PDB file of C-alpha atoms in Angstrom:
ATOM      1  CA  MET J   1      69.612-178.889-104.503  1.00  0.00           C
ATOM      2  CA  GLY J   2      73.505-180.787-104.460  1.00  0.00           C
ATOM      3  CA  ARG J   3      75.653-179.792-107.422  1.00  0.00           C
ATOM      4  CA  PHE J   4      77.380-183.093-109.506  1.00  0.00           C
ATOM      5  CA  PHE J   5      80.811-183.371-111.649  1.00  0.00           C
ATOM      6  CA  ILE J   6      80.072-186.926-113.833  1.00  0.00           C
ATOM      7  CA  THR J   7      83.207-187.911-116.816  1.00  0.00           C
ATOM      8  CA  PHE J   8      82.831-189.248-119.532  1.00  0.00           C
ATOM      9  CA  SER J   9      83.787-191.036-123.105  1.00  0.00           C
ATOM     10  CA  TYR J  10      81.930-190.881-126.642  1.00  0.00           C
ATOM     11  CA  ASP J  11      82.391-191.707-130.064  1.00  0.00           C
ATOM     12  CA  GLY J  12      80.452-188.847-132.507  1.00  0.00           C
ATOM     13  CA  THR J  13      80.359-190.776-134.722  1.00  0.00           C
ATOM     14  CA  ARG J  14      76.502-191.311-134.215  1.00  0.00           C
ATOM     15  CA  TYR J  15      75.811-188.097-133.134  1.00  0.00           C
ATOM     16  CA  HIS J  16      74.843-184.626-133.835  1.00  0.00           C
ATOM     17  CA  GLY J  17      77.685-183.484-131.511  1.00  0.00           C
ATOM     18  CA  TRP J  18      77.034-182.897-128.226  1.00  0.00           C
ATOM     19  CA  GLN J  19      74.711-179.827-127.726  1.00  0.00           C
ATOM     20  CA  ILE J  20      70.324-181.231-127.916  1.00  0.00           C
ATOM     21  CA  GLN J  21      69.746-180.427-130.971  1.00  0.00           C
ATOM     22  CA  PRO J  22      66.286-179.612-132.974  1.00  0.00           C
ATOM     23  CA  ASN J  23      66.720-182.833-136.239  1.00  0.00           C
ATOM     24  CA  GLY J  24      69.231-185.028-134.751  1.00  0.00           C
ATOM     25  CA  ASN J  25      70.200-187.370-132.126  1.00  0.00           C
ATOM     26  CA  SER J  26      72.369-185.515-129.429  1.00  0.00           C
ATOM     27  CA  VAL J  27      75.348-186.729-126.943  1.00  0.00           C
ATOM     28  CA  GLN J  28      73.144-183.685-124.343  1.00  0.00           C
ATOM     29  CA  ALA J  29      70.404-185.976-125.119  1.00  0.00           C
ATOM     30  CA  GLU J  30      70.851-189.639-124.326  1.00  0.00           C
ATOM     31  CA  MET J  31      72.852-188.425-121.329  1.00  0.00           C
ATOM     32  CA  GLN J  32      69.868-186.439-120.281  1.00  0.00           C
ATOM     33  CA  ASN J  33      67.071-188.983-120.779  1.00  0.00           C
ATOM     34  CA  ALA J  34      68.924-192.017-119.500  1.00  0.00           C
ATOM     35  CA  LEU J  35      69.308-189.536-115.955  1.00  0.00           C
ATOM     36  CA  ALA J  36      66.125-188.835-116.557  1.00  0.00           C
ATOM     37  CA  LEU J  37      64.931-192.274-116.188  1.00  0.00           C
ATOM     38  CA  LEU J  38      67.578-193.089-113.430  1.00  0.00           C
ATOM     39  CA  LEU J  39      66.606-190.011-111.066  1.00  0.00           C
ATOM     40  CA  ARG J  40      62.890-189.668-112.004  1.00  0.00           C
ATOM     41  CA  GLN J  41      63.677-186.199-112.730  1.00  0.00           C
ATOM     42  CA  SER J  42      64.544-183.718-115.658  1.00  0.00           C
ATOM     43  CA  VAL J  43      68.438-183.077-115.387  1.00  0.00           C
ATOM     44  CA  GLU J  44      70.112-180.242-117.337  1.00  0.00           C
ATOM     45  CA  LEU J  45      73.753-181.930-118.210  1.00  0.00           C
ATOM     46  CA  VAL J  46      76.104-178.728-118.243  1.00  0.00           C
ATOM     47  CA  ALA J  47      79.177-179.420-120.672  1.00  0.00           C
ATOM     48  CA  ALA J  48      83.263-178.344-120.825  1.00  0.00           C
ATOM     49  CA  GLY J  49      82.807-177.869-124.953  1.00  0.00           C
ATOM     50  CA  ARG J  50      80.665-178.341-127.702  1.00  0.00           C
ATOM     51  CA  THR J  51      81.382-181.075-129.560  1.00  0.00           C
ATOM     52  CA  ASP J  52      80.447-180.392-133.283  1.00  0.00           C
ATOM     53  CA  ALA J  53      79.214-183.370-135.087  1.00  0.00           C
ATOM     54  CA  GLY J  54      80.970-186.123-135.653  1.00  0.00           C
ATOM     55  CA  VAL J  55      83.794-185.156-133.075  1.00  0.00           C
ATOM     56  CA  HIS J  56      84.733-187.964-130.341  1.00  0.00           C
ATOM     57  CA  ALA J  57      86.248-187.662-126.182  1.00  0.00           C
ATOM     58  CA  ALA J  58      88.366-189.553-125.226  1.00  0.00           C
ATOM     59  CA  MET J  59      86.754-187.667-121.912  1.00  0.00           C
ATOM     60  CA  MET J  60      84.383-184.523-121.714  1.00  0.00           C
ATOM     61  CA  VAL J  61      83.302-183.285-117.622  1.00  0.00           C
ATOM     62  CA  ALA J  62      79.304-182.406-117.730  1.00  0.00           C
ATOM     63  CA  HIS J  63      77.828-180.773-114.482  1.00  0.00           C
ATOM     64  CA  PHE J  64      74.554-181.452-113.244  1.00  0.00           C
ATOM     65  CA  ASP J  65      72.017-180.669-110.177  1.00  0.00           C
ATOM     66  CA  THR J  66      69.867-182.753-108.229  1.00  0.00           C
ATOM     67  CA  ASP J  67      67.627-183.594-104.978  1.00  0.00           C
ATOM     68  CA  ALA J  68      67.211-187.476-105.668  1.00  0.00           C
ATOM     69  CA  SER J  69      69.234-188.915-103.372  1.00  0.00           C
ATOM     70  CA  PHE J  70      71.427-191.661-105.182  1.00  0.00           C
ATOM     71  CA  GLN J  71      75.076-193.304-104.828  1.00  0.00           C
ATOM     72  CA  THR J  72      77.892-192.420-106.224  1.00  0.00           C
ATOM     73  CA  THR J  73      79.286-194.919-108.280  1.00  0.00           C
ATOM     74  CA  GLN J  74      76.116-197.285-108.012  1.00  0.00           C
ATOM     75  CA  LEU J  75      73.945-194.105-110.642  1.00  0.00           C
ATOM     76  CA  ALA J  76      77.079-194.469-112.995  1.00  0.00           C
ATOM     77  CA  TYR J  77      76.869-198.687-113.117  1.00  0.00           C
ATOM     78  CA  GLN J  78      73.551-197.443-113.505  1.00  0.00           C
ATOM     79  CA  LEU J  79      74.013-195.507-116.394  1.00  0.00           C
ATOM     80  CA  ASN J  80      76.715-197.262-117.807  1.00  0.00           C
ATOM     81  CA  ARG J  81      74.026-200.155-118.817  1.00  0.00           C
ATOM     82  CA  LEU J  82      72.054-198.335-120.268  1.00  0.00           C
ATOM     83  CA  LEU J  83      73.473-195.470-122.181  1.00  0.00           C
ATOM     84  CA  PRO J  84      74.941-196.492-125.912  1.00  0.00           C
ATOM     85  CA  ARG J  85      77.663-198.823-125.936  1.00  0.00           C
ATOM     86  CA  ASP J  86      79.518-195.602-127.980  1.00  0.00           C
ATOM     87  CA  ILE J  87      79.196-193.781-124.217  1.00  0.00           C
ATOM     88  CA  ALA J  88      80.661-194.875-121.515  1.00  0.00           C
ATOM     89  CA  VAL J  89      80.979-193.417-118.037  1.00  0.00           C
ATOM     90  CA  GLU J  90      84.067-193.319-115.615  1.00  0.00           C
ATOM     91  CA  HIS J  91      82.611-191.624-113.237  1.00  0.00           C
ATOM     92  CA  ILE J  92      80.903-189.377-111.212  1.00  0.00           C
ATOM     93  CA  LYS J  93      81.452-187.282-107.855  1.00  0.00           C
ATOM     94  CA  ALA J  94      79.841-184.327-105.848  1.00  0.00           C
ATOM     95  CA  VAL J  95      81.181-180.528-105.933  1.00  0.00           C
ATOM     96  CA  PRO J  96      80.978-177.814-104.866  1.00  0.00           C
ATOM     97  CA  ASP J  97      78.244-175.203-105.814  1.00  0.00           C
ATOM     98  CA  GLU J  98      80.077-173.043-106.880  1.00  0.00           C
ATOM     99  CA  MET J  99      82.024-175.849-109.542  1.00  0.00           C
ATOM    100  CA  HIS J 100      81.153-175.122-112.843  1.00  0.00           C
ATOM    101  CA  ALA J 101      81.811-177.903-115.816  1.00  0.00           C
ATOM    102  CA  ARG J 102      82.554-175.207-118.711  1.00  0.00           C
ATOM    103  CA  PHE J 103      83.378-172.144-116.543  1.00  0.00           C
ATOM    104  CA  SER J 104      85.669-173.583-114.001  1.00  0.00           C
ATOM    105  CA  ALA J 105      87.919-175.794-116.466  1.00  0.00           C
ATOM    106  CA  CYS J 106      91.484-174.596-116.181  1.00  0.00           C
ATOM    107  CA  SER J 107      92.610-176.507-119.730  1.00  0.00           C
ATOM    108  CA  ARG J 108      91.520-177.853-122.849  1.00  0.00           C
ATOM    109  CA  THR J 109      93.625-180.994-124.325  1.00  0.00           C
ATOM    110  CA  TYR J 110      92.323-182.054-128.368  1.00  0.00           C
ATOM    111  CA  HIS J 111      93.839-184.985-130.813  1.00  0.00           C
ATOM    112  CA  TYR J 112      93.540-184.905-134.182  1.00  0.00           C
ATOM    113  CA  PHE J 113      95.296-187.776-136.359  1.00  0.00           C
ATOM    114  CA  ILE J 114      96.040-188.610-139.391  1.00  0.00           C
ATOM    115  CA  HIS J 115      97.860-191.552-141.309  1.00  0.00           C
ATOM    116  CA  THR J 116     100.112-191.246-144.938  1.00  0.00           C
ATOM    117  CA  ARG J 117      99.084-194.313-146.128  1.00  0.00           C
ATOM    118  CA  LYS J 118      96.055-196.932-146.362  1.00  0.00           C
ATOM    119  CA  ASP J 119      95.229-198.004-142.813  1.00  0.00           C
ATOM    120  CA  PRO J 120      92.021-200.133-142.455  1.00  0.00           C
ATOM    121  CA  PHE J 121      91.903-200.512-139.034  1.00  0.00           C
ATOM    122  CA  VAL J 122      92.602-196.843-138.345  1.00  0.00           C
ATOM    123  CA  GLU J 123      90.484-194.902-141.327  1.00  0.00           C
ATOM    124  CA  GLN J 124      87.332-194.753-138.281  1.00  0.00           C
ATOM    125  CA  TYR J 125      89.482-192.169-136.505  1.00  0.00           C
ATOM    126  CA  SER J 126      91.232-191.041-138.661  1.00  0.00           C
ATOM    127  CA  CYS J 127      92.143-188.339-142.015  1.00  0.00           C
ATOM    128  CA  MET J 128      94.084-190.465-144.563  1.00  0.00           C
ATOM    129  CA  LEU J 129      96.604-187.361-146.051  1.00  0.00           C
ATOM    130  CA  GLY J 130      98.531-188.997-149.507  1.00  0.00           C
ATOM    131  CA  TYR J 131     101.301-187.361-149.817  1.00  0.00           C
ATOM    132  CA  LYS J 132     104.521-185.970-148.342  1.00  0.00           C
ATOM    133  CA  LEU J 133     103.785-184.031-145.465  1.00  0.00           C
ATOM    134  CA  ASP J 134     106.887-181.644-143.540  1.00  0.00           C
ATOM    135  CA  PHE J 135     106.002-182.672-140.480  1.00  0.00           C
ATOM    136  CA  GLN J 136     109.234-180.536-138.900  1.00  0.00           C
ATOM    137  CA  LEU J 137     107.666-177.078-140.619  1.00  0.00           C
ATOM    138  CA  MET J 138     104.382-178.351-138.854  1.00  0.00           C
ATOM    139  CA  ASN J 139     105.641-177.786-135.472  1.00  0.00           C
ATOM    140  CA  ASP J 140     107.492-174.410-136.072  1.00  0.00           C
ATOM    141  CA  ALA J 141     103.862-173.361-137.407  1.00  0.00           C
ATOM    142  CA  GLY J 142     102.778-175.058-133.530  1.00  0.00           C
ATOM    143  CA  MET J 143     105.634-172.116-131.602  1.00  0.00           C
ATOM    144  CA  ILE J 144     103.869-169.320-134.498  1.00  0.00           C
ATOM    145  CA  LEU J 145     100.112-170.238-132.893  1.00  0.00           C
ATOM    146  CA  THR J 146     101.405-170.579-129.078  1.00  0.00           C
ATOM    147  CA  SER J 147     102.952-166.878-129.533  1.00  0.00           C
ATOM    148  CA  TYR J 148      99.225-165.189-130.724  1.00  0.00           C
ATOM    149  CA  ASN J 149      95.820-165.010-128.365  1.00  0.00           C
ATOM    150  CA  ASP J 150      93.506-163.743-131.031  1.00  0.00           C
ATOM    151  CA  PHE J 151      92.321-167.510-133.150  1.00  0.00           C
ATOM    152  CA  GLY J 152      90.178-164.844-135.620  1.00  0.00           C
ATOM    153  CA  ALA J 153      91.245-166.673-138.679  1.00  0.00           C
ATOM    154  CA  PHE J 154      90.310-170.339-137.737  1.00  0.00           C
ATOM    155  CA  CYS J 155      86.847-169.382-136.118  1.00  0.00           C
ATOM    156  CA  LYS J 156      83.673-170.701-137.813  1.00  0.00           C
ATOM    157  CA  THR J 157      82.003-167.255-139.351  1.00  0.00           C
ATOM    158  CA  HIS J 158      78.422-166.614-138.673  1.00  0.00           C
ATOM    159  CA  THR J 159      78.588-167.361-134.794  1.00  0.00           C
ATOM    160  CA  ASP J 160      77.642-165.595-131.172  1.00  0.00           C
ATOM    161  CA  VAL J 161      80.874-165.965-129.398  1.00  0.00           C
ATOM    162  CA  LYS J 162      82.259-162.285-127.590  1.00  0.00           C
ATOM    163  CA  THR J 163      85.872-162.942-128.295  1.00  0.00           C
ATOM    164  CA  THR J 164      88.596-164.367-130.265  1.00  0.00           C
ATOM    165  CA  ILE J 165      90.971-164.404-127.741  1.00  0.00           C
ATOM    166  CA  CYS J 166      91.973-168.417-126.774  1.00  0.00           C
ATOM    167  CA  GLN J 167      95.367-168.229-124.968  1.00  0.00           C
ATOM    168  CA  VAL J 168      96.819-171.326-126.059  1.00  0.00           C
ATOM    169  CA  THR J 169     100.191-174.132-124.400  1.00  0.00           C
ATOM    170  CA  GLU J 170     100.471-176.324-126.901  1.00  0.00           C
ATOM    171  CA  ALA J 171     100.823-176.813-130.434  1.00  0.00           C
ATOM    172  CA  ARG J 172     102.768-179.805-131.671  1.00  0.00           C
ATOM    173  CA  TRP J 173     102.484-182.513-133.656  1.00  0.00           C
ATOM    174  CA  GLU J 174     104.485-185.850-133.129  1.00  0.00           C
ATOM    175  CA  GLN J 175     104.760-189.544-135.121  1.00  0.00           C
ATOM    176  CA  LEU J 176     103.355-192.520-133.668  1.00  0.00           C
ATOM    177  CA  ASP J 177     104.723-195.707-135.690  1.00  0.00           C
ATOM    178  CA  SER J 178     106.080-195.628-139.616  1.00  0.00           C
ATOM    179  CA  HIS J 179     102.247-193.733-141.557  1.00  0.00           C
ATOM    180  CA  ARG J 180     100.813-192.351-138.043  1.00  0.00           C
ATOM    181  CA  TYR J 181     100.619-188.464-136.850  1.00  0.00           C
ATOM    182  CA  MET J 182      98.459-187.356-133.887  1.00  0.00           C
ATOM    183  CA  PHE J 183      98.491-183.344-133.288  1.00  0.00           C
ATOM    184  CA  THR J 184      98.457-181.782-130.058  1.00  0.00           C
ATOM    185  CA  ILE J 185      96.970-178.922-128.329  1.00  0.00           C
ATOM    186  CA  SER J 186      95.686-177.557-125.299  1.00  0.00           C
ATOM    187  CA  ALA J 187      94.397-173.661-124.825  1.00  0.00           C
ATOM    188  CA  ASN J 188      92.439-172.682-121.673  1.00  0.00           C
ATOM    189  CA  ARG J 189      89.318-172.148-124.714  1.00  0.00           C
ATOM    190  CA  PHE J 190      88.148-173.089-127.888  1.00  0.00           C
ATOM    191  CA  LEU J 191      86.632-171.245-130.678  1.00  0.00           C
ATOM    192  CA  ARG J 192      84.129-173.404-133.249  1.00  0.00           C
ATOM    193  CA  ASN J 193      85.833-175.215-135.858  1.00  0.00           C
ATOM    194  CA  MET J 194      89.441-173.746-134.393  1.00  0.00           C
ATOM    195  CA  VAL J 195      91.308-176.840-134.302  1.00  0.00           C
ATOM    196  CA  ARG J 196      90.349-178.794-137.585  1.00  0.00           C
ATOM    197  CA  ALA J 197      91.279-175.070-139.091  1.00  0.00           C
ATOM    198  CA  VAL J 198      94.243-175.203-137.326  1.00  0.00           C
ATOM    199  CA  VAL J 199      95.313-178.856-138.606  1.00  0.00           C
ATOM    200  CA  GLY J 200      93.813-177.459-142.600  1.00  0.00           C
ATOM    201  CA  THR J 201      95.872-174.347-142.715  1.00  0.00           C
ATOM    202  CA  MET J 202      99.266-176.955-140.421  1.00  0.00           C
ATOM    203  CA  VAL J 203      99.002-179.077-143.758  1.00  0.00           C
ATOM    204  CA  ASP J 204      99.087-176.629-146.252  1.00  0.00           C
ATOM    205  CA  VAL J 205     102.618-175.416-144.064  1.00  0.00           C
ATOM    206  CA  GLY J 206     103.269-179.090-144.105  1.00  0.00           C
ATOM    207  CA  ARG J 207     102.881-179.557-148.320  1.00  0.00           C
ATOM    208  CA  GLY J 208     104.963-175.939-148.763  1.00  0.00           C
ATOM    209  CA  ARG J 209     101.862-174.083-150.160  1.00  0.00           C
ATOM    210  CA  ILE J 210     102.187-171.411-147.633  1.00  0.00           C
ATOM    211  CA  SER J 211     105.066-170.596-145.559  1.00  0.00           C
ATOM    212  CA  LEU J 212     105.572-169.701-142.554  1.00  0.00           C
ATOM    213  CA  ASP J 213     105.731-165.263-142.651  1.00  0.00           C
ATOM    214  CA  GLU J 214     101.706-166.141-145.039  1.00  0.00           C
ATOM    215  CA  PHE J 215     101.109-168.723-141.969  1.00  0.00           C
ATOM    216  CA  ARG J 216     101.409-165.882-139.309  1.00  0.00           C
ATOM    217  CA  GLY J 217      99.600-163.794-141.743  1.00  0.00           C
ATOM    218  CA  ILE J 218      96.682-165.155-141.307  1.00  0.00           C
ATOM    219  CA  ILE J 219      96.536-165.488-137.959  1.00  0.00           C
ATOM    220  CA  GLU J 220      97.448-161.814-137.308  1.00  0.00           C
ATOM    221  CA  SER J 221      94.026-160.940-140.276  1.00  0.00           C
ATOM    222  CA  LYS J 222      91.843-162.622-137.886  1.00  0.00           C
ATOM    223  CA  ASN J 223      89.519-163.877-141.905  1.00  0.00           C
ATOM    224  CA  ARG J 224      88.775-166.806-141.619  1.00  0.00           C
ATOM    225  CA  SER J 225      88.612-166.726-145.613  1.00  0.00           C
ATOM    226  CA  ARG J 226      92.140-167.180-145.653  1.00  0.00           C
ATOM    227  CA  ALA J 227      92.704-170.100-143.331  1.00  0.00           C
ATOM    228  CA  GLY J 228      93.278-173.620-144.656  1.00  0.00           C
ATOM    229  CA  GLU J 229      89.899-175.292-145.117  1.00  0.00           C
ATOM    230  CA  SER J 230      88.413-177.083-142.179  1.00  0.00           C
ATOM    231  CA  MET J 231      90.115-180.982-141.626  1.00  0.00           C
ATOM    232  CA  PRO J 232      87.206-184.031-140.984  1.00  0.00           C
ATOM    233  CA  ALA J 233      85.483-184.526-137.401  1.00  0.00           C
ATOM    234  CA  LYS J 234      85.848-187.878-137.859  1.00  0.00           C
ATOM    235  CA  ALA J 235      90.159-187.618-136.584  1.00  0.00           C
ATOM    236  CA  LEU J 236      88.928-184.975-133.711  1.00  0.00           C
ATOM    237  CA  PHE J 237      88.623-185.678-130.224  1.00  0.00           C
ATOM    238  CA  LEU J 238      88.892-183.773-126.802  1.00  0.00           C
ATOM    239  CA  ALA J 239      91.579-185.823-124.724  1.00  0.00           C
ATOM    240  CA  ASN J 240      91.454-183.991-121.501  1.00  0.00           C
ATOM    241  CA  VAL J 241      89.958-181.699-119.669  1.00  0.00           C
ATOM    242  CA  THR J 242      91.612-179.782-116.593  1.00  0.00           C
ATOM    243  CA  TYR J 243      90.303-178.333-112.756  1.00  0.00           C
ATOM    244  CA  PRO J 244      92.326-176.970-109.893  1.00  0.00           C
ATOM    245  CA  ASP J 245      93.980-178.872-107.737  1.00  0.00           C
ATOM    246  CA  ASP J 246      90.637-179.120-105.211  1.00  0.00           C
ATOM    247  CA  VAL J 247      88.020-180.295-107.643  1.00  0.00           C
TER     248      VAL J 247
END
């Protein structure tokens, strides 16, 4: 029995998230079905994270165990021929048995995209906000985020998480062109719906609806009802997952 890491990407528009769902198609189901067909045995994929419905992954990593014999580059090629156009496999690699796609990951990075005027060429993967935003204040809020480690205020309620502690190492906005902006946030782990709730609260800061002191108070409250609204899923991408250098 060997363990393999598979690196891939997907457009989440058509899917009810990464994880298999009883009432809708998922990325995990598509990939496991394809692997089972090619390897002629059932395979369970364990991913680095669980993206919600409509969220995309520019890079996702999952592991699977199998005793089937195959050549990794050939299997990646066959998967790409079999999978739908909105899922693409980059490569497959044998790893030590103790490596785990989720628990061995050192960090994850997400990107969130917004645009400030109507643009048909970015609409599918970006959120349009027609009001003026102070991005300097929003970056100040990002610096505040990195000084805390409990993000219960941004965690979806009624979830079974054991802890709301996360180590956020980066949270910043950058301008891509005249009307497009990208938020980058990196942490060792993320809570369910955390990034979209963080962005929604930072937008409130940028609009002048809450001050930076109030932003601090929201974090310290650990109360989801005090934070901003959750932003649309279509503009969120899992951008990177890092592992120890020897993997």
